[in-house]
Amino acid sequence: MEAELSLFERSEMLATFLVSTPLLEESWRLCSLANSTAPRSFVADQHGEVGYLAFSGIQVIDGPEASCGTLMALDKCGWEHLFSPLRCDGDGEETVKVDVGFLNLFLEFYHRQDFRNQIQEFLGKVKVIILTGHSFGATTASLTTLWLLSHLQPMASPISVLCLTFGTPLLGNKSLSRAILQERWGGSFCNIVSKLDAVPKLFFAPLTSLTPQLHLLLQFWQVAMASPSPEQLVGELQKQNFDEFFSNVKKCVKDAAQSEEGAGNNLFWPLGSYLFYSEEGAICLDNATSVVKMMHLMLETVSPTSTFEDHLRYGYYTRPLSWQFLKRININDLSESSYEAGVFLALQSLGIDPQDDNISKPAKDCLQMSRHMGRAPNLNNAYLAIKLSEITPYWAQLEWYKARCDESVDQRGYYDTFREFAASRRESTIDMNLFRLGAFWDRVIGMAARNELSHDFHRRSKWIHAPHSYMLLAEPLEIARYYRHGMHKKKGHYINYGRNRRFQILERWWNRKVPVAAQEPQQNNNRRSRSRFASLSQDSLFWARVEEAKDQLKNAEEEEDLNKLEPLLENMNHFETYAKKLIKNKEVSIDVLAKNSSYTLWAEKWKDLKSKLLQLPSTLVMNGMDCDYKEIEG
């Protein structure tokens, strides 16, 4: 146990490394410049191969009291395509939500030509893009980062994107935070927060309950950011009574920190890493729950006015912090245990007295919670590799079953045999094997979602190809079972209404692997055509598409209204073209071409229907004969 404890996440060491670079000081310099010279805009700078884009904290959102603090589902805002990877996977998972006011603020920049030109210039010149911002400008920096990561991901771009924010309000809900972790983007966000700053905690409270003092604070912060000497403004602020306002915020943060399940999905939640500043130093936390608990602890020992003033003092912290680490360490205070020493230094960095159990004990719990799992991710990888070998017999039985079906004298093939014959002992065994394999991959997906696996898990060869092979082998049988039980009549066709979340996620993993074309373009372009049919059809949804085409053919044979008939014919033309392309490229299994397979029988009936239609005196034109099949998701 002691060995595991010695793997304490050295949060102070991470913070020390960050402040030893010029990133923080340069980012804050540009944020200050944007605040004073470019209100409602941004400033850009370039140092070698590093490009900086800093958004001013002086931003005006139409009706901030009405829009800020209101969450909106990303898939209902009309702009979800800008953040396409951040979507709900279904099956009970809550949807990703963002603050509607901050999203609108980002969209204002997105539509500006000077902003788009600056991004394009950086993409062509630099290797690292730093997005930074203060206050409301920090939220624009975060959303710009999410947009860039979403844009660059399919291209396997070598450009790195890093978001450094100062005093950022919370941006979205817990599902947003989880989606960012699942994309392995958590390390692209570092939120610098003064331990006294109230702004990062505001959105835990309903903003309607904070009016009208919230208006006064927003006005104070906006004016003070542009003022060369805000001392007089601070004096005016101190004349106001913010005790009730502060108590309300403090209570809401405490409720969030103490709730058993963390945050509900309709509440705001932190994302990325947080660098907590104090006059004594800094620590990094990357666990959202521990971040919320630490925010609560930071409010326990401060006065209301100081929390509002500290939102403007990031320049004070960024300059001297690099030497604060060196001047304060008393080596005699350190424990012989590396774990205890790490805890002691982290508490000291937060300005917490280790002897004050009321604060230091829960602070230690936060640090314990936020530490990395040490060797655990790699051990989990090894554990799953062992479990993968244990399920190999079930996998082998599915492959054996497919081979027997393909060789059968009834010439139905793998899919149709399982679809039609469910009562036999053989099919029952295959059903059980499907359940066991599905349970294993559900476990893998769950561990990945909880960040319990190594950060490069999806890039390791075993975990790129094994889930893809499972999907190609098992999903046709899941489709067969769906249609065998008539679920398409109750819920709708499989692709849009019946597909298990497991296959959706595994497909995303496969599609997001590092493209071969990005590494070896010449070799990929000259790839030889297949000389034999694939052992498994390369589209795991092929049979679901066949089932939809069968349904469309039946409807077309019965349809007398030409206006309704035309889209049915066009959809079948698209599918025929798509299927022929797969067959020509030998990207389907041989069972697709079996004499009595669903596809073969459909193709024959479709050919007969086309012959009949061509003999009719009609103005109906059959379009799309050479179109690629396009899946329409409804």
XYZ file of C-alpha atoms in Angstrom:
634
model
C 0.000 0.000 0.000
C 2.837 2.329 0.854
C 4.294 1.857 -2.613
C 1.035 3.028 -4.142
C 0.891 6.055 -1.840
C 4.379 7.071 -2.937
C 2.909 7.591 -6.386
C 1.259 10.787 -5.128
C 0.539 13.100 -8.025
C 3.073 15.860 -7.618
C 0.603 18.631 -8.307
C 3.062 21.208 -7.053
C 5.725 19.906 -9.433
C 3.307 20.243 -12.348
C 2.519 23.777 -11.290
C 6.212 24.583 -10.828
C 6.994 23.340 -14.316
C 4.214 25.439 -15.841
C 5.264 28.648 -14.124
C 8.901 28.016 -15.079
C 7.927 28.508 -18.730
C 7.111 31.903 -20.271
C 3.605 30.740 -21.169
C 1.744 32.168 -18.185
C 3.430 35.549 -18.054
C 3.202 36.044 -21.819
C -0.434 34.928 -21.890
C -1.390 37.335 -19.125
C 0.525 40.169 -20.797
C -1.552 39.686 -23.932
C -4.786 39.367 -21.928
C -4.021 42.666 -20.217
C -3.213 44.233 -23.580
C -6.504 42.987 -24.979
C -8.388 44.333 -21.946
C -6.885 47.794 -22.264
C -6.587 48.238 -26.048
C -9.026 45.817 -27.708
C -12.312 45.674 -25.786
C -14.766 43.210 -27.330
C -11.959 41.923 -29.542
C -8.633 40.086 -29.395
C -4.917 40.557 -29.880
C -2.513 38.153 -31.574
C 1.221 37.633 -31.336
C 3.748 35.101 -32.537
C 6.999 33.933 -30.961
C 8.836 31.599 -33.288
C 6.551 28.642 -33.932
C 4.144 29.556 -31.119
C 1.113 31.692 -31.898
C -0.879 33.482 -29.176
C -4.494 34.628 -29.477
C -5.799 36.549 -26.439
C -9.454 37.516 -26.000
C -10.394 40.615 -24.048
C -12.311 40.140 -20.823
C -14.369 43.198 -21.739
C -17.208 41.629 -23.644
C -20.857 42.553 -23.894
C -23.368 39.752 -24.127
C -26.882 40.837 -24.987
C -28.766 40.697 -21.724
C -26.106 38.939 -19.612
C -28.596 38.563 -16.811
C -30.856 36.520 -19.118
C -28.367 34.538 -21.183
C -25.338 33.945 -18.978
C -25.908 31.133 -16.545
C -28.356 29.316 -18.839
C -27.340 25.928 -20.221
C -28.329 24.808 -23.715
C -27.983 21.346 -25.257
C -25.214 21.473 -27.846
C -27.162 19.254 -30.239
C -30.069 21.718 -30.226
C -28.189 24.980 -30.683
C -27.815 24.673 -34.470
C -24.005 24.865 -34.295
C -23.187 21.387 -33.002
C -21.277 20.643 -36.245
C -18.535 23.004 -35.028
C -17.925 20.650 -32.088
C -18.905 17.386 -33.758
C -17.003 14.961 -31.466
C -18.748 16.383 -28.377
C -22.066 14.661 -28.747
C -24.285 12.463 -26.638
C -23.824 8.758 -27.315
C -27.363 7.890 -26.276
C -28.586 5.007 -24.099
C -29.346 7.184 -21.098
C -26.294 9.423 -21.226
C -27.110 13.056 -20.669
C -26.538 15.465 -23.513
C -23.634 17.897 -23.641
C -24.675 21.419 -22.644
C -22.920 24.801 -22.803
C -23.747 28.263 -21.549
C -25.912 29.934 -24.197
C -24.527 33.430 -23.580
C -20.903 32.346 -23.942
C -21.737 30.238 -27.000
C -23.303 33.290 -28.657
C -20.232 35.322 -27.761
C -17.986 32.733 -29.454
C -20.232 32.697 -32.528
C -19.841 36.476 -32.863
C -16.093 35.927 -33.187
C -16.556 32.895 -35.429
C -18.407 35.041 -37.967
C -15.786 37.806 -37.917
C -13.459 37.779 -40.910
C -10.459 39.127 -38.945
C -10.805 36.236 -36.468
C -11.029 33.613 -39.222
C -8.080 35.158 -41.060
C -5.950 35.088 -37.908
C -6.730 31.425 -37.274
C -5.882 30.521 -40.870
C -2.621 32.442 -40.622
C -1.614 30.527 -37.493
C -2.560 27.184 -39.034
C -0.183 27.892 -41.888
C 2.730 29.214 -39.817
C 2.978 27.777 -36.299
C 3.229 24.431 -34.574
C 1.568 25.492 -31.312
C -1.480 27.734 -30.882
C -2.096 29.230 -27.418
C -5.663 30.454 -26.862
C -5.966 32.649 -23.803
C -8.413 35.032 -22.213
C -9.478 36.674 -18.983
C -12.966 36.506 -17.453
C -15.628 36.393 -20.198
C -12.832 36.340 -22.770
C -11.636 33.066 -21.223
C -14.860 31.323 -22.239
C -14.326 32.393 -25.849
C -10.788 31.014 -25.665
C -12.162 27.683 -24.377
C -14.825 27.388 -27.075
C -12.312 28.386 -29.756
C -10.049 25.606 -28.478
C -12.880 23.072 -28.670
C -13.691 24.228 -32.193
C -10.041 23.967 -33.306
C -9.585 20.524 -31.716
C -12.746 19.319 -33.464
C -11.571 20.831 -36.760
C -8.024 19.453 -36.599
C -8.863 15.961 -35.318
C -9.937 14.346 -38.630
C -6.874 15.802 -40.340
C -4.422 14.285 -37.817
C -2.819 17.728 -37.779
C 0.609 18.079 -36.117
C -0.426 21.463 -34.684
C -0.848 21.464 -30.894
C -3.569 23.579 -29.281
C -3.420 24.781 -25.670
C -5.971 26.886 -23.803
C -4.750 28.991 -20.845
C -7.521 30.923 -19.110
C -7.497 33.406 -16.225
C -10.483 33.624 -13.888
C -12.804 31.818 -16.267
C -16.465 31.297 -15.423
C -17.734 27.740 -15.753
C -18.633 26.924 -19.347
C -20.823 23.826 -19.445
C -22.239 20.800 -17.644
C -20.766 17.545 -16.418
C -21.395 15.816 -19.753
C -19.233 18.435 -21.473
C -16.424 17.735 -19.010
C -16.824 13.983 -19.537
C -16.914 14.300 -23.332
C -13.656 16.282 -23.279
C -12.006 13.567 -21.173
C -13.265 10.865 -23.533
C -11.679 12.696 -26.444
C -8.402 12.900 -24.458
C -8.562 16.691 -24.672
C -8.384 17.387 -20.929
C -4.677 18.205 -21.144
C -5.397 20.981 -23.662
C -7.125 23.123 -21.011
C -5.416 24.803 -18.068
C -7.547 27.232 -16.061
C -5.548 29.601 -13.870
C -7.642 30.552 -10.842
C -6.715 32.732 -7.895
C -7.793 31.018 -4.722
C -9.835 34.135 -3.795
C -11.443 34.827 -7.181
C -15.251 34.580 -7.044
C -15.916 34.423 -10.798
C -15.020 30.722 -11.304
C -17.538 29.886 -8.550
C -20.416 32.153 -9.611
C -22.218 29.735 -11.909
C -22.771 27.177 -9.183
C -25.482 29.595 -8.016
C -28.596 30.524 -10.031
C -27.685 33.963 -11.380
C -31.258 35.211 -11.051
C -30.853 34.978 -7.284
C -27.781 37.239 -7.393
C -29.380 40.255 -9.074
C -28.999 43.271 -8.758
C -25.586 43.048 -7.074
C -24.380 40.899 -9.952
C -24.951 43.850 -12.308
C -22.834 46.046 -10.067
C -20.018 43.488 -10.015
C -20.088 42.956 -13.789
C -19.942 46.704 -14.321
C -17.093 47.022 -11.814
C -15.023 44.260 -13.437
C -15.582 45.540 -16.979
C -14.623 49.130 -16.100
C -11.698 48.128 -13.882
C -10.145 45.931 -16.591
C -9.777 48.938 -18.885
C -8.709 51.324 -16.117
C -4.988 51.986 -15.517
C -5.689 52.637 -11.806
C -8.702 50.729 -10.490
C -7.952 51.530 -6.827
C -10.668 54.191 -6.645
C -13.176 51.750 -8.120
C -12.182 49.174 -5.513
C -12.859 51.729 -2.808
C -16.347 52.313 -4.160
C -16.946 48.588 -4.293
C -15.948 48.182 -0.653
C -18.775 50.523 0.358
C -21.318 47.977 -0.875
C -22.647 45.170 1.279
C -22.060 41.870 -0.480
C -22.498 39.599 2.529
C -25.787 38.093 1.342
C -24.497 37.736 -2.224
C -21.331 36.026 -1.016
C -23.245 33.712 1.329
C -25.497 32.613 -1.508
C -22.557 31.738 -3.768
C -20.728 30.034 -0.921
C -23.746 27.870 -0.075
C -24.216 26.754 -3.702
C -20.536 25.843 -4.061
C -20.730 23.911 -0.791
C -23.806 22.019 -2.002
C -22.022 21.063 -5.226
C -18.894 19.999 -3.317
C -20.775 17.867 -0.830
C -23.307 16.209 -3.131
C -22.725 12.481 -3.315
C -22.905 12.244 -7.100
C -21.041 15.477 -7.780
C -23.041 17.701 -10.128
C -26.338 16.990 -11.750
C -26.196 17.242 -15.510
C -28.185 20.470 -15.515
C -25.588 22.213 -13.346
C -22.292 23.778 -14.374
C -19.121 21.774 -13.898
C -15.328 22.374 -14.341
C -13.434 21.097 -17.361
C -9.722 20.513 -17.876
C -6.985 21.157 -15.318
C -7.061 23.925 -12.725
C -3.983 25.790 -11.526
C -4.867 27.284 -8.132
C -2.843 30.361 -7.195
C -2.174 31.826 -3.799
C 0.465 34.246 -2.540
C 2.446 31.197 -1.421
C 2.522 29.278 -4.679
C 0.291 27.096 -6.840
C -0.932 23.547 -7.376
C -2.551 21.752 -10.304
C -5.696 19.627 -10.001
C -7.161 17.694 -12.900
C -10.063 15.896 -11.241
C -13.272 17.912 -11.592
C -14.791 16.736 -8.319
C -11.660 17.661 -6.380
C -11.607 21.034 -8.161
C -15.128 21.793 -6.909
C -14.233 20.731 -3.373
C -11.116 22.899 -3.451
C -13.135 25.881 -4.701
C -15.386 25.448 -1.683
C -12.458 25.267 0.737
C -10.952 28.412 -0.763
C -14.133 30.342 0.095
C -14.129 29.289 3.732
C -11.441 31.688 4.945
C -11.867 34.847 2.826
C -13.937 38.017 2.973
C -16.515 38.904 0.288
C -14.753 41.981 -1.060
C -11.374 40.264 -1.474
C -12.974 37.584 -3.663
C -14.246 40.262 -6.036
C -10.987 42.246 -6.139
C -8.887 39.162 -6.816
C -10.477 38.694 -10.213
C -8.263 41.576 -11.404
C -4.964 40.568 -9.757
C -3.620 37.825 -12.013
C -0.736 40.027 -13.083
C 0.351 40.162 -9.446
C 0.443 36.363 -9.240
C 2.049 35.496 -12.562
C 5.140 37.681 -12.154
C 6.557 36.687 -8.751
C 5.336 33.098 -8.631
C 8.449 31.596 -10.178
C 10.581 32.642 -7.210
C 7.939 32.131 -4.556
C 8.505 28.404 -4.819
C 12.169 28.803 -3.966
C 11.948 31.239 -1.065
C 9.344 29.495 1.085
C 10.496 25.879 1.409
C 11.758 24.967 4.889
C 13.464 21.628 4.481
C 13.151 20.905 8.213
C 9.364 20.820 7.887
C 9.355 18.056 5.306
C 8.408 14.502 6.221
C 10.645 11.560 5.403
C 7.725 10.133 3.417
C 7.669 11.454 -0.142
C 3.884 11.257 -0.067
C 3.590 13.345 3.120
C 6.186 15.793 1.797
C 4.181 16.240 -1.366
C 1.011 16.872 0.620
C 2.791 19.353 2.886
C 4.166 21.368 -0.031
C 0.817 21.347 -1.822
C -0.991 22.677 1.269
C 1.682 25.328 1.711
C 1.229 26.357 -1.908
C -2.450 27.002 -1.199
C -1.653 29.038 1.902
C -3.288 26.399 4.119
C -1.946 25.759 7.600
C -1.328 21.987 7.881
C -2.186 22.247 11.583
C -5.689 23.584 10.881
C -7.599 20.307 10.609
C -10.854 22.031 9.646
C -9.327 23.066 6.309
C -6.209 20.930 5.902
C -7.968 17.565 6.300
C -10.541 18.091 3.492
C -7.777 19.725 1.414
C -5.691 16.571 1.780
C -8.698 14.527 0.658
C -8.911 16.680 -2.479
C -5.244 16.100 -3.228
C -5.651 12.380 -2.648
C -8.618 12.310 -5.016
C -6.845 14.302 -7.700
C -3.621 12.348 -7.803
C -2.952 10.292 -10.839
C -3.522 6.582 -10.626
C 0.221 5.929 -10.883
C 0.769 2.568 -12.517
C -2.945 1.730 -12.482
C -3.718 2.731 -16.116
C -1.016 0.441 -17.476
C -2.069 -2.308 -15.066
C -5.637 -1.905 -16.289
C -4.411 -2.185 -19.871
C -2.626 -5.422 -18.980
C -5.702 -6.714 -17.142
C -7.887 -6.086 -20.189
C -5.323 -7.779 -22.448
C -5.602 -10.901 -20.279
C -9.397 -10.732 -20.352
C -9.279 -10.307 -24.125
C -7.355 -13.572 -24.414
C -9.932 -15.259 -22.155
C -12.818 -14.373 -24.474
C -10.959 -15.645 -27.554
C -12.866 -19.003 -27.496
C -16.193 -17.146 -27.788
C -14.781 -15.119 -30.655
C -13.489 -18.305 -32.327
C -16.927 -19.923 -32.061
C -18.489 -16.993 -33.926
C -15.863 -17.351 -36.655
C -16.528 -21.107 -36.814
C -20.273 -20.438 -37.041
C -19.734 -18.006 -39.913
C -17.582 -20.509 -41.797
C -20.238 -23.253 -41.390
C -22.997 -20.898 -42.555
C -21.015 -19.809 -45.605
C -20.436 -23.460 -46.569
C -24.025 -24.565 -45.940
C -25.955 -26.170 -48.796
C -28.909 -23.816 -48.294
C -26.632 -20.942 -49.384
C -28.145 -18.406 -47.006
C -24.940 -17.137 -45.502
C -23.943 -15.947 -42.032
C -26.488 -13.166 -41.548
C -29.606 -14.825 -42.911
C -28.989 -18.143 -41.183
C -28.879 -16.445 -37.786
C -31.860 -14.260 -38.680
C -34.088 -17.190 -39.637
C -33.030 -19.975 -37.257
C -33.126 -18.897 -33.628
C -34.483 -21.962 -31.841
C -31.606 -24.364 -32.482
C -28.997 -25.198 -29.868
C -26.269 -23.879 -32.110
C -27.874 -20.445 -32.451
C -28.539 -20.330 -28.695
C -24.840 -20.869 -28.052
C -23.980 -18.050 -30.454
C -26.480 -15.819 -28.647
C -24.724 -16.460 -25.340
C -21.318 -15.772 -26.883
C -22.617 -12.467 -28.249
C -23.710 -11.523 -24.738
C -20.308 -12.391 -23.236
C -18.386 -10.473 -25.898
C -20.690 -7.471 -25.542
C -20.214 -7.439 -21.758
C -16.432 -7.379 -22.212
C -16.488 -4.453 -24.624
C -18.954 -2.595 -22.403
C -16.401 -2.943 -19.598
C -13.616 -1.597 -21.821
C -15.757 1.368 -22.895
C -16.707 2.106 -19.295
C -13.087 2.082 -18.114
C -12.073 4.364 -20.973
C -14.921 6.761 -20.144
C -13.790 6.909 -16.497
C -10.224 7.679 -17.606
C -8.960 4.451 -16.014
C -6.851 3.476 -19.027
C -3.639 4.977 -20.355
C -3.954 8.171 -22.399
C -2.685 6.417 -25.549
C -5.033 3.445 -25.151
C -6.868 4.098 -28.433
C -3.605 4.331 -30.372
C -2.200 0.955 -29.383
C -2.478 -1.557 -32.198
C -4.285 -4.202 -30.131
C -6.983 -1.755 -29.081
C -7.402 -0.298 -32.554
C -7.980 -3.568 -34.405
C -9.580 -5.850 -31.800
C -12.718 -3.726 -31.225
C -13.072 -3.140 -34.958
C -12.862 -6.872 -35.700
C -15.405 -7.555 -32.965
C -17.771 -4.981 -34.455
C -17.507 -6.436 -37.985
C -18.059 -9.969 -36.677
C -20.775 -9.365 -34.065
C -22.889 -6.460 -35.296
C -24.369 -8.345 -38.293
C -25.730 -10.893 -35.790
C -27.099 -8.123 -33.550
C -28.850 -6.701 -36.626
C -30.212 -10.146 -37.483
C -31.612 -10.559 -33.973
C -33.192 -7.082 -34.117
C -35.088 -7.866 -37.305
C -35.848 -11.459 -36.280
C -37.781 -10.142 -33.275
C -39.560 -7.514 -35.385
C -38.095 -4.628 -33.400
C -38.012 -2.491 -36.552
C -41.814 -2.549 -36.576
C -41.979 -1.275 -32.992
C -39.070 1.169 -32.861
C -37.936 1.801 -36.430
C -35.010 0.626 -38.498
C -31.803 -0.451 -36.771
C -29.390 2.277 -37.864
C -31.346 5.172 -36.384
C -33.362 3.490 -33.646
C -31.842 0.164 -32.643
C -28.070 0.415 -32.722
C -26.397 -0.303 -29.409
C -24.322 2.529 -27.961
C -21.398 0.097 -27.765
C -21.108 -0.114 -31.552
C -21.473 3.648 -31.948
C -18.501 4.211 -29.645
C -16.341 1.467 -31.172
C -17.016 2.902 -34.608
C -15.914 6.345 -33.358
C -12.725 4.825 -31.966
C -11.948 3.244 -35.327
C -12.719 6.402 -37.291
C -10.525 8.485 -34.996
C -7.434 6.343 -35.196
C -4.313 8.000 -36.667
C -4.980 7.851 -40.430
C -2.441 5.858 -42.416
C -2.816 8.366 -45.207
C -1.524 11.127 -42.956
C 1.712 9.194 -42.364
C 2.303 7.417 -45.674
C 0.435 9.237 -48.423
C 2.371 7.715 -51.294
C 2.030 4.196 -50.038
C -1.680 4.665 -49.374
C -2.390 6.176 -52.786
C -0.730 3.241 -54.526
C -2.462 0.591 -52.458
C -3.265 -2.525 -54.445
C -6.849 -3.647 -54.900
C -8.055 -6.686 -53.012
C -7.498 -9.975 -54.809
C -10.171 -11.807 -52.784
C -13.304 -10.940 -50.841
C -12.908 -9.739 -47.270
C -13.371 -12.289 -44.503
C -15.823 -9.815 -42.898
C -17.830 -7.098 -44.640
C -16.054 -3.819 -43.983
C -19.313 -2.019 -43.259
C -20.758 -3.524 -40.080
C -24.101 -1.863 -40.923
C -24.340 -3.413 -44.385
C -27.151 -5.811 -43.478
C -29.118 -3.045 -41.775
C -28.906 -1.111 -45.044
C -30.148 -4.239 -46.868
C -33.128 -4.451 -44.503
C -34.018 -0.826 -45.172
C -33.712 -1.436 -48.938
C -36.010 -4.485 -48.619
C -38.588 -2.364 -46.832
C -38.300 0.379 -49.457
C -38.700 -2.191 -52.266
C -41.859 -3.590 -50.692
C -43.292 -0.079 -50.320
C -42.336 0.795 -53.904
C -44.117 -2.268 -55.272
C -47.316 -1.178 -53.515
C -47.025 2.587 -54.043
C -49.235 4.215 -56.684
C -48.449 7.861 -55.907
C -45.505 8.887 -58.145
C -44.488 11.691 -55.773
C -44.036 9.156 -52.983
C -42.513 6.524 -55.279
C -39.662 8.680 -56.574
C -37.749 9.091 -53.249
C -38.063 5.336 -52.620
C -36.531 4.553 -55.993
C -33.797 7.120 -55.526
C -32.836 5.674 -52.124
C -32.641 2.178 -53.597
C -30.542 3.458 -56.491
C -28.144 4.986 -53.990
C -27.910 1.743 -52.042
C -27.392 -0.341 -55.189
C -24.507 1.907 -56.248
C -22.989 1.729 -52.772
C -23.285 -2.065 -52.587
C -21.802 -2.563 -56.059
C -18.854 -0.388 -55.090
C -18.176 -2.547 -52.005
C -18.491 -5.711 -54.088
C -16.204 -4.369 -56.820
C -13.574 -3.491 -54.209
C -14.092 -6.909 -52.566
C -14.897 -5.194 -49.263
C -17.750 -7.574 -48.469
C -17.723 -11.115 -47.180
C -18.570 -13.904 -49.596
C -21.845 -14.546 -47.742
C -23.245 -11.302 -49.186
C -23.233 -12.951 -52.635
C -24.703 -16.265 -51.456
C -27.518 -17.482 -53.729
C -30.245 -17.120 -51.102
C -28.864 -14.194 -49.109
C -31.091 -11.191 -48.372
C -28.935 -8.997 -50.585
C -29.000 -11.377 -53.585
C -32.764 -11.801 -53.367
C -33.262 -8.046 -53.007
C -31.007 -7.330 -56.009
C -33.028 -9.730 -58.182
C -36.380 -8.218 -57.146
C -34.989 -4.702 -57.600
C -33.830 -5.587 -61.098
C -37.299 -6.920 -61.966
C -38.983 -3.795 -60.592
C -36.729 -1.518 -62.662
C -37.568 -3.498 -65.798
C -41.286 -3.114 -65.135
C -40.965 0.613 -64.436
C -39.019 1.227 -67.637
C -41.888 -0.276 -69.637
C -44.409 2.114 -68.131
C -45.309 5.340 -69.995
C -44.333 7.696 -67.220
C -42.551 10.961 -66.676
C -40.909 9.435 -63.618
C -37.125 9.650 -63.891
C -34.988 7.285 -61.881
C -32.170 9.448 -60.646
C -29.036 8.687 -58.742
C -27.955 5.465 -60.461
C -24.309 6.326 -59.986
C -24.613 8.160 -56.650
C -22.804 6.991 -53.554
C -25.082 5.649 -50.862
C -25.552 8.216 -48.151
C -26.863 7.242 -44.787
C -29.556 9.652 -43.639
C -29.660 9.963 -39.874
C -33.003 11.130 -38.618
